[in-house]
PDB file of C-alpha atoms in Angstrom:
ATOM      1  CA  MET U1346       5.414  -4.635 -18.583  1.00 39.00           C
ATOM      2  CA  ALA U1347       7.876  -2.165 -19.010  1.00 38.00           C
ATOM      3  CA  VAL U1348      11.227  -3.029 -21.040  1.00 35.00           C
ATOM      4  CA  ALA U1349      14.362  -2.294 -19.336  1.00 39.00           C
ATOM      5  CA  GLY U1350      16.294  -0.114 -21.240  1.00 39.00           C
ATOM      6  CA  ALA U1351      19.504   2.379 -20.520  1.00 40.00           C
ATOM      7  CA  ARG U1352      20.097   3.377 -16.533  1.00 38.00           C
ATOM      8  CA  ALA U1353      19.778   6.179 -15.178  1.00 43.00           C
ATOM      9  CA  SER U1354      19.812   7.779 -11.571  1.00 45.00           C
ATOM     10  CA  VAL U1355      16.743   9.296  -9.352  1.00 49.00           C
ATOM     11  CA  LEU U1356      18.868  12.013  -7.775  1.00 49.00           C
ATOM     12  CA  LEU U1357      17.828  12.610  -4.101  1.00 48.00           C
ATOM     13  CA  PRO U1358      18.927  15.205  -2.559  1.00 41.00           C
ATOM     14  CA  SER U1359      20.121  15.709   1.169  1.00 39.00           C
ATOM     15  CA  THR U1360      17.898  17.633   3.466  1.00 38.00           C
ATOM     16  CA  LEU U1361      19.609  20.667   4.081  1.00 37.00           C
ATOM     17  CA  ALA U1362      21.085  21.672   0.562  1.00 39.00           C
ATOM     18  CA  ALA U1363      18.332  20.799  -1.314  1.00 41.00           C
ATOM     19  CA  CYS U1364      16.401  23.733   0.648  1.00 49.00           C
ATOM     20  CA  THR U1365      18.845  26.087   0.336  1.00 38.00           C
ATOM     21  CA  SER U1366      21.129  25.728  -2.189  1.00 36.00           C
ATOM     22  CA  PRO U1367      20.886  26.039  -6.071  1.00 37.00           C
ATOM     23  CA  ARG U1368      23.194  23.456  -7.315  1.00 34.00           C
ATOM     24  CA  PRO U1369      22.102  20.806  -4.143  1.00 36.00           C
ATOM     25  CA  ARG U1370      24.603  17.921  -3.353  1.00 35.00           C
ATOM     26  CA  LEU U1371      22.740  15.096  -4.466  1.00 35.00           C
ATOM     27  CA  LEU U1372      22.578  10.768  -3.344  1.00 36.00           C
ATOM     28  CA  ALA U1373      21.570   8.771  -6.454  1.00 38.00           C
ATOM     29  CA  LEU U1374      19.797   5.930  -6.175  1.00 38.00           C
ATOM     30  CA  GLN U1375      20.171   3.991  -9.436  1.00 37.00           C
ATOM     31  CA  LEU U1376      17.211   3.246 -10.894  1.00 41.00           C
ATOM     32  CA  ARG U1377      15.850   1.840 -14.505  1.00 38.00           C
ATOM     33  CA  HIS U1378      15.073   4.170 -17.307  1.00 38.00           C
ATOM     34  CA  ARG U1379      12.244   2.574 -19.093  1.00 39.00           C
ATOM     35  CA  ARG U1380       9.954   2.810 -21.994  1.00 36.00           C
ATOM     36  CA  PRO U1381       6.821   0.446 -21.988  1.00 36.00           C
ATOM     37  CA  ARG U1382       6.357  -2.281 -24.106  1.00 34.00           C
ATOM     38  CA  GLY U1383       4.180  -0.934 -26.718  1.00 36.00           C
ATOM     39  CA  SER U1384       5.323   2.554 -26.083  1.00 34.00           C
ATOM     40  CA  LEU U1385       5.377   5.200 -28.392  1.00 34.00           C
ATOM     41  CA  ALA U1386       8.117   5.446 -30.186  1.00 34.00           C
ATOM     42  CA  SER U1387       7.583   2.114 -31.101  1.00 33.00           C
ATOM     43  CA  ALA U1388       6.436   1.068 -34.865  1.00 34.00           C
ATOM     44  CA  PRO U1389       4.077   0.804 -36.888  1.00 35.00           C
ATOM     45  CA  ALA U1390       1.397   2.022 -34.154  1.00 37.00           C
ATOM     46  CA  ALA U1391       3.906   5.323 -33.233  1.00 39.00           C
ATOM     47  CA  GLY U1392       1.479   8.338 -34.573  1.00 39.00           C
ATOM     48  CA  ARG U1393      -1.552   6.299 -33.462  1.00 40.00           C
ATOM     49  CA  GLY U1394       0.377   5.722 -29.999  1.00 41.00           C
ATOM     50  CA  ARG U1395       1.522   9.537 -29.826  1.00 40.00           C
ATOM     51  CA  LEU U1396      -2.078  10.583 -30.704  1.00 34.00           C
ATOM     52  CA  ARG U1397      -3.450   8.782 -27.910  1.00 39.00           C
ATOM     53  CA  VAL U1398      -1.427  10.507 -25.603  1.00 36.00           C
ATOM     54  CA  ARG U1399      -1.595  13.830 -26.188  1.00 39.00           C
ATOM     55  CA  MET U1400      -5.317  13.456 -26.205  1.00 42.00           C
ATOM     56  CA  ALA U1401      -5.082  11.998 -23.247  1.00 59.00           C
ATOM     57  CA  ARG U1402      -2.566  14.476 -21.596  1.00 72.00           C
ATOM     58  CA  THR U1403      -3.708  16.860 -18.572  1.00 74.00           C
ATOM     59  CA  GLU U1404      -1.653  18.985 -15.718  1.00 75.00           C
ATOM     60  CA  SER U1405      -2.061  18.954 -12.345  1.00 70.00           C
ATOM     61  CA  THR U1406      -4.405  22.587 -11.735  1.00 71.00           C
ATOM     62  CA  GLY U1407      -6.616  24.350  -9.550  1.00 67.00           C
ATOM     63  CA  VAL U1408      -5.116  22.791  -5.355  1.00 75.00           C
ATOM     64  CA  ALA U1409      -3.779  25.499  -3.887  1.00 76.00           C
ATOM     65  CA  VAL U1410      -0.802  25.217  -1.075  1.00 81.00           C
ATOM     66  CA  GLY U1411      -2.148  25.232   2.492  1.00 86.00           C
ATOM     67  CA  PHE U1412      -5.404  23.173   1.104  1.00 92.00           C
ATOM     68  CA  ARG U1413      -5.727  20.730   3.761  1.00 96.00           C
ATOM     69  CA  ALA U1414      -5.942  16.999   3.459  1.00 97.00           C
ATOM     70  CA  PRO U1415      -9.636  15.963   3.367  1.00 97.00           C
ATOM     71  CA  GLN U1416     -10.124  12.800   5.044  1.00 97.00           C
ATOM     72  CA  PHE U1417     -10.679   9.504   3.260  1.00 98.00           C
ATOM     73  CA  GLU U1418     -11.665   5.675   4.147  1.00 98.00           C
ATOM     74  CA  LEU U1419     -10.351   3.485   1.074  1.00 98.00           C
ATOM     75  CA  PRO U1420      -9.450  -0.455   0.666  1.00 98.00           C
ATOM     76  CA  GLU U1421      -6.252  -2.020  -0.174  1.00 98.00           C
ATOM     77  CA  PRO U1422      -7.142  -4.477  -2.743  1.00 98.00           C
ATOM     78  CA  LEU U1423      -3.896  -6.455  -2.050  1.00 98.00           C
ATOM     79  CA  THR U1424      -4.267  -6.652   1.549  1.00 98.00           C
ATOM     80  CA  GLY U1425      -8.004  -6.049   2.615  1.00 97.00           C
ATOM     81  CA  LYS U1426      -7.470  -3.257   5.050  1.00 98.00           C
ATOM     82  CA  LEU U1427      -9.303  -0.010   5.393  1.00 98.00           C
ATOM     83  CA  TRP U1428      -7.064   3.208   5.483  1.00 98.00           C
ATOM     84  CA  THR U1429      -7.507   6.440   6.925  1.00 98.00           C
ATOM     85  CA  LEU U1430      -5.906   9.837   6.823  1.00 98.00           C
ATOM     86  CA  ASP U1431      -5.764   9.384  10.680  1.00 96.00           C
ATOM     87  CA  ASP U1432      -3.230   6.209   9.769  1.00 98.00           C
ATOM     88  CA  PHE U1433      -0.756   8.832   8.932  1.00 97.00           C
ATOM     89  CA  GLU U1434      -1.145  10.985  12.039  1.00 95.00           C
ATOM     90  CA  GLY U1435       1.947  10.136  13.338  1.00 95.00           C
ATOM     91  CA  ASN U1436       3.796  11.343  10.162  1.00 97.00           C
ATOM     92  CA  PRO U1437       5.413  14.645  10.048  1.00 97.00           C
ATOM     93  CA  ALA U1438       4.633  15.033   6.355  1.00 98.00           C
ATOM     94  CA  LEU U1439       2.551  13.002   4.161  1.00 98.00           C
ATOM     95  CA  LEU U1440       2.213  11.975   0.245  1.00 98.00           C
ATOM     96  CA  VAL U1441      -0.788  10.942  -1.526  1.00 98.00           C
ATOM     97  CA  MET U1442      -0.192   9.703  -4.855  1.00 98.00           C
ATOM     98  CA  PHE U1443      -3.320   9.490  -7.648  1.00 98.00           C
ATOM     99  CA  ILE U1444      -1.937   6.868  -9.832  1.00 98.00           C
ATOM    100  CA  CYS U1445      -3.167   4.258 -12.128  1.00 98.00           C
ATOM    101  CA  ASN U1446      -2.353   0.248 -13.912  1.00 97.00           C
ATOM    102  CA  HIS U1447      -2.724   1.962 -17.772  1.00 96.00           C
ATOM    103  CA  CYS U1448      -1.350   4.842 -18.381  1.00 97.00           C
ATOM    104  CA  PRO U1449       1.684   5.685 -20.102  1.00 97.00           C
ATOM    105  CA  PHE U1450       2.676   8.115 -17.645  1.00 97.00           C
ATOM    106  CA  VAL U1451       2.567   6.235 -14.783  1.00 98.00           C
ATOM    107  CA  LYS U1452       4.010   3.101 -15.987  1.00 97.00           C
ATOM    108  CA  HIS U1453       6.798   5.543 -16.799  1.00 97.00           C
ATOM    109  CA  LEU U1454       7.551   6.526 -12.957  1.00 97.00           C
ATOM    110  CA  LYS U1455       6.339   3.069 -11.345  1.00 97.00           C
ATOM    111  CA  LYS U1456       9.700   1.455  -9.986  1.00 97.00           C
ATOM    112  CA  ASP U1457      10.786   4.848  -9.661  1.00 98.00           C
ATOM    113  CA  ILE U1458       8.014   6.096  -7.600  1.00 98.00           C
ATOM    114  CA  ALA U1459       8.591   2.532  -5.091  1.00 98.00           C
ATOM    115  CA  LYS U1460      12.786   3.296  -5.259  1.00 98.00           C
ATOM    116  CA  LEU U1461      11.863   7.505  -4.180  1.00 98.00           C
ATOM    117  CA  THR U1462       9.106   6.830  -1.362  1.00 98.00           C
ATOM    118  CA  SER U1463      10.693   3.964  -0.268  1.00 98.00           C
ATOM    119  CA  PHE U1464      13.892   6.012   0.597  1.00 98.00           C
ATOM    120  CA  TYR U1465      11.929   8.437   2.601  1.00 98.00           C
ATOM    121  CA  MET U1466       9.905   6.205   4.244  1.00 98.00           C
ATOM    122  CA  GLU U1467      12.778   5.634   6.138  1.00 97.00           C
ATOM    123  CA  LYS U1468      13.121   9.214   7.107  1.00 97.00           C
ATOM    124  CA  GLY U1469       9.603   9.312   8.264  1.00 97.00           C
ATOM    125  CA  LEU U1470       7.282  10.008   5.610  1.00 98.00           C
ATOM    126  CA  GLY U1471       3.859   9.003   5.360  1.00 98.00           C
ATOM    127  CA  ALA U1472       3.020   7.203   1.528  1.00 98.00           C
ATOM    128  CA  VAL U1473      -0.006   6.477  -0.074  1.00 98.00           C
ATOM    129  CA  ALA U1474      -1.076   5.830  -3.484  1.00 98.00           C
ATOM    130  CA  ILE U1475      -4.867   5.930  -5.211  1.00 98.00           C
ATOM    131  CA  SER U1476      -6.281   4.816  -8.494  1.00 98.00           C
ATOM    132  CA  SER U1477      -9.550   5.940  -8.778  1.00 98.00           C
ATOM    133  CA  ASN U1478     -10.531   5.561 -12.589  1.00 98.00           C
ATOM    134  CA  SER U1479     -13.560   4.067 -13.575  1.00 97.00           C
ATOM    135  CA  ILE U1480     -13.357   0.368 -13.815  1.00 96.00           C
ATOM    136  CA  ARG U1481     -16.810   0.325 -16.209  1.00 95.00           C
ATOM    137  CA  THR U1482     -14.342   2.028 -18.508  1.00 95.00           C
ATOM    138  CA  HIS U1483     -11.245   0.332 -17.752  1.00 97.00           C
ATOM    139  CA  PRO U1484     -11.324  -2.699 -16.360  1.00 97.00           C
ATOM    140  CA  GLN U1485      -7.728  -3.014 -16.429  1.00 96.00           C
ATOM    141  CA  ASP U1486      -7.711  -0.634 -13.533  1.00 98.00           C
ATOM    142  CA  GLY U1487      -9.289  -2.857 -11.461  1.00 97.00           C
ATOM    143  CA  PRO U1488      -8.917  -3.982  -7.763  1.00 98.00           C
ATOM    144  CA  GLU U1489      -7.150  -7.062  -9.158  1.00 97.00           C
ATOM    145  CA  ARG U1490      -4.805  -5.837 -11.634  1.00 97.00           C
ATOM    146  CA  MET U1491      -4.155  -3.122  -8.210  1.00 98.00           C
ATOM    147  CA  ALA U1492      -3.027  -6.078  -6.226  1.00 98.00           C
ATOM    148  CA  GLU U1493      -0.927  -7.319  -8.964  1.00 97.00           C
ATOM    149  CA  ASP U1494       0.586  -3.854  -9.238  1.00 97.00           C
ATOM    150  CA  ALA U1495       1.458  -3.713  -6.128  1.00 98.00           C
ATOM    151  CA  LYS U1496       2.850  -6.849  -5.753  1.00 97.00           C
ATOM    152  CA  LEU U1497       5.210  -6.979  -9.300  1.00 97.00           C
ATOM    153  CA  PHE U1498       6.475  -3.738  -7.900  1.00 97.00           C
ATOM    154  CA  GLU U1499       7.033  -4.419  -4.407  1.00 97.00           C
ATOM    155  CA  TYR U1500       5.124  -0.710  -3.415  1.00 98.00           C
ATOM    156  CA  PRO U1501       6.267   0.066  -0.265  1.00 98.00           C
ATOM    157  CA  PHE U1502       3.036   1.864   0.572  1.00 98.00           C
ATOM    158  CA  PRO U1503      -0.663   1.191   0.779  1.00 98.00           C
ATOM    159  CA  TYR U1504      -2.681   1.026  -2.653  1.00 98.00           C
ATOM    160  CA  LEU U1505      -5.965   2.357  -2.201  1.00 98.00           C
ATOM    161  CA  TYR U1506      -9.019   1.695  -4.429  1.00 98.00           C
ATOM    162  CA  ASP U1507     -11.505   4.295  -4.742  1.00 98.00           C
ATOM    163  CA  GLU U1508     -14.262   3.106  -6.198  1.00 98.00           C
ATOM    164  CA  SER U1509     -17.008   5.832  -5.855  1.00 98.00           C
ATOM    165  CA  GLN U1510     -14.255   8.491  -7.411  1.00 98.00           C
ATOM    166  CA  GLU U1511     -15.317  10.771  -4.505  1.00 98.00           C
ATOM    167  CA  VAL U1512     -12.159  11.045  -3.316  1.00 98.00           C
ATOM    168  CA  ALA U1513     -10.178  12.267  -6.057  1.00 98.00           C
ATOM    169  CA  LYS U1514     -12.934  14.684  -6.360  1.00 97.00           C
ATOM    170  CA  ALA U1515     -12.532  16.000  -2.792  1.00 97.00           C
ATOM    171  CA  PHE U1516      -8.725  16.067  -3.330  1.00 97.00           C
ATOM    172  CA  GLY U1517      -9.310  18.018  -6.496  1.00 96.00           C
ATOM    173  CA  ALA U1518      -7.325  15.346  -8.695  1.00 97.00           C
ATOM    174  CA  VAL U1519      -7.503  15.378 -12.255  1.00 96.00           C
ATOM    175  CA  CYS U1520      -4.381  13.127 -13.724  1.00 96.00           C
ATOM    176  CA  THR U1521      -2.635  10.405 -13.188  1.00 98.00           C
ATOM    177  CA  PRO U1522       0.233  10.487 -11.745  1.00 98.00           C
ATOM    178  CA  GLU U1523      -0.999  13.493  -9.936  1.00 97.00           C
ATOM    179  CA  PHE U1524       0.898  13.805  -6.625  1.00 98.00           C
ATOM    180  CA  PHE U1525      -0.036  15.695  -3.072  1.00 98.00           C
ATOM    181  CA  LEU U1526       2.962  16.048  -0.338  1.00 98.00           C
ATOM    182  CA  PHE U1527       1.296  17.496   2.881  1.00 98.00           C
ATOM    183  CA  LYS U1528       3.146  18.645   6.015  1.00 96.00           C
ATOM    184  CA  LYS U1529       2.129  19.311   9.662  1.00 92.00           C
ATOM    185  CA  ASP U1530       3.176  21.654  12.208  1.00 83.00           C
ATOM    186  CA  GLY U1531       2.440  20.000  15.694  1.00 81.00           C
ATOM    187  CA  ARG U1532      -1.196  18.865  16.223  1.00 80.00           C
ATOM    188  CA  ARG U1533      -2.270  21.253  13.237  1.00 85.00           C
ATOM    189  CA  PRO U1534      -4.003  19.525  10.406  1.00 93.00           C
ATOM    190  CA  PHE U1535      -2.076  18.214   7.537  1.00 97.00           C
ATOM    191  CA  GLU U1536      -1.574  21.271   4.911  1.00 97.00           C
ATOM    192  CA  LEU U1537      -0.188  21.447   1.365  1.00 97.00           C
ATOM    193  CA  PHE U1538       3.079  22.297   0.399  1.00 97.00           C
ATOM    194  CA  TYR U1539       4.070  20.680  -2.762  1.00 97.00           C
ATOM    195  CA  HIS U1540       1.714  20.208  -5.501  1.00 96.00           C
ATOM    196  CA  GLY U1541       3.614  19.340  -8.853  1.00 95.00           C
ATOM    197  CA  GLN U1542       5.357  17.004 -11.053  1.00 97.00           C
ATOM    198  CA  PHE U1543       7.631  13.888 -10.146  1.00 98.00           C
ATOM    199  CA  ASP U1544      10.485  15.425 -12.885  1.00 98.00           C
ATOM    200  CA  ASP U1545      10.827  16.708 -16.043  1.00 97.00           C
ATOM    201  CA  SER U1546      10.971  13.318 -17.711  1.00 97.00           C
ATOM    202  CA  ARG U1547       7.675  12.416 -20.234  1.00 96.00           C
ATOM    203  CA  PRO U1548       6.958   8.682 -21.702  1.00 95.00           C
ATOM    204  CA  SER U1549       8.568  10.003 -25.184  1.00 89.00           C
ATOM    205  CA  ASN U1550      10.828  12.929 -24.076  1.00 94.00           C
ATOM    206  CA  ASN U1551      14.172  10.865 -23.526  1.00 94.00           C
ATOM    207  CA  VAL U1552      14.931  13.159 -20.532  1.00 96.00           C
ATOM    208  CA  PRO U1553      16.146  10.704 -18.082  1.00 97.00           C
ATOM    209  CA  VAL U1554      13.597   9.657 -14.806  1.00 97.00           C
ATOM    210  CA  THR U1555      15.390  11.577 -11.825  1.00 97.00           C
ATOM    211  CA  GLY U1556      12.502  12.510  -9.345  1.00 97.00           C
ATOM    212  CA  ARG U1557      14.159  15.427  -8.625  1.00 97.00           C
ATOM    213  CA  ASP U1558      11.235  18.150  -8.084  1.00 98.00           C
ATOM    214  CA  LEU U1559       9.219  15.381  -5.986  1.00 98.00           C
ATOM    215  CA  SER U1560      12.522  14.813  -3.849  1.00 98.00           C
ATOM    216  CA  ARG U1561      13.374  18.014  -3.342  1.00 98.00           C
ATOM    217  CA  ALA U1562       9.913  18.568  -2.024  1.00 98.00           C
ATOM    218  CA  ILE U1563      10.077  15.846   0.401  1.00 98.00           C
ATOM    219  CA  ASP U1564      13.382  17.204   1.872  1.00 98.00           C
ATOM    220  CA  CYS U1565      12.242  20.778   2.391  1.00 97.00           C
ATOM    221  CA  ALA U1566       8.893  19.505   3.993  1.00 97.00           C
ATOM    222  CA  LEU U1567      10.929  16.929   6.512  1.00 97.00           C
ATOM    223  CA  SER U1568      13.452  19.672   7.411  1.00 96.00           C
ATOM    224  CA  GLY U1569      10.900  22.701   8.039  1.00 94.00           C
ATOM    225  CA  GLN U1570      12.206  24.337   5.056  1.00 95.00           C
ATOM    226  CA  GLU U1571      10.057  26.001   2.191  1.00 94.00           C
ATOM    227  CA  LEU U1572      10.681  25.385  -1.766  1.00 93.00           C
ATOM    228  CA  PRO U1573      13.688  27.085  -3.317  1.00 91.00           C
ATOM    229  CA  PHE U1574      11.829  25.987  -6.638  1.00 92.00           C
ATOM    230  CA  VAL U1575       9.164  27.181  -8.394  1.00 91.00           C
ATOM    231  CA  GLN U1576       6.532  23.749  -8.210  1.00 94.00           C
ATOM    232  CA  LYS U1577       5.577  22.826 -12.006  1.00 95.00           C
ATOM    233  CA  PRO U1578       2.489  20.718 -12.425  1.00 95.00           C
ATOM    234  CA  SER U1579       2.384  16.967 -13.337  1.00 95.00           C
ATOM    235  CA  VAL U1580       1.172  16.193 -16.673  1.00 94.00           C
ATOM    236  CA  GLY U1581      -0.548  12.665 -17.133  1.00 96.00           C
ATOM    237  CA  CYS U1582      -3.260  10.647 -18.182  1.00 96.00           C
ATOM    238  CA  SER U1583      -7.066  12.424 -17.154  1.00 96.00           C
ATOM    239  CA  ILE U1584      -8.714  10.348 -14.639  1.00 97.00           C
ATOM    240  CA  LYS U1585     -10.966   8.460 -16.243  1.00 97.00           C
ATOM    241  CA  TRP U1586     -14.643   9.213 -14.487  1.00 97.00           C
ATOM    242  CA  HIS U1587     -17.754   7.148 -14.271  1.00 96.00           C
ATOM    243  CA  PRO U1588     -20.015   7.882 -17.600  1.00 92.00           C
TER     244      PRO U1588
END
């Protein structure tokens, strides 16, 4: 699991400032900045670790703003409940995250994702995480371990299992973590508003985890403003498709 290191702040911009000002006034939530146990900088396997991550490194691409959120029906291993897109109909915005248990890029952000989503869910954001990795090749990403992760990191959102991988394909997801932020206008369907990174931090670049990009996007979606910045793709491990 993750090892606590130096502390950093996840920056949650206030709604109007984030969407209209190049220097937003930021509300800081104190979170831990962690390096996973056996991380890329650990010896003596540092070189091998870095090579593995580079080989798996994938950027989110190919899904355009305005794309409508596809329907889904997936189980939540922690509770056994089936969740669908319609369960979020009452939310003005919906964050769909493709994550998993084992990926170093996801491990780097797990606690931060839980903190940020908890903050915004109190403001009306709907949020859900989905794991689509093949358990034939990566059994550590199976339902039992998903339930353990959800409890350990106190995920405030449902963490769903996409066994067939059809939901990942419908969304056009290619990596973990990958963030799709949808918003709706009245009775219109959810439409993609932001498809980009959490922030500039990566497991081995020593940049503090702030959640800046995603939090600014959520603020804008909830306030009905346009994004004032260029979206950067999310970077992570490739989704592990069934062989």
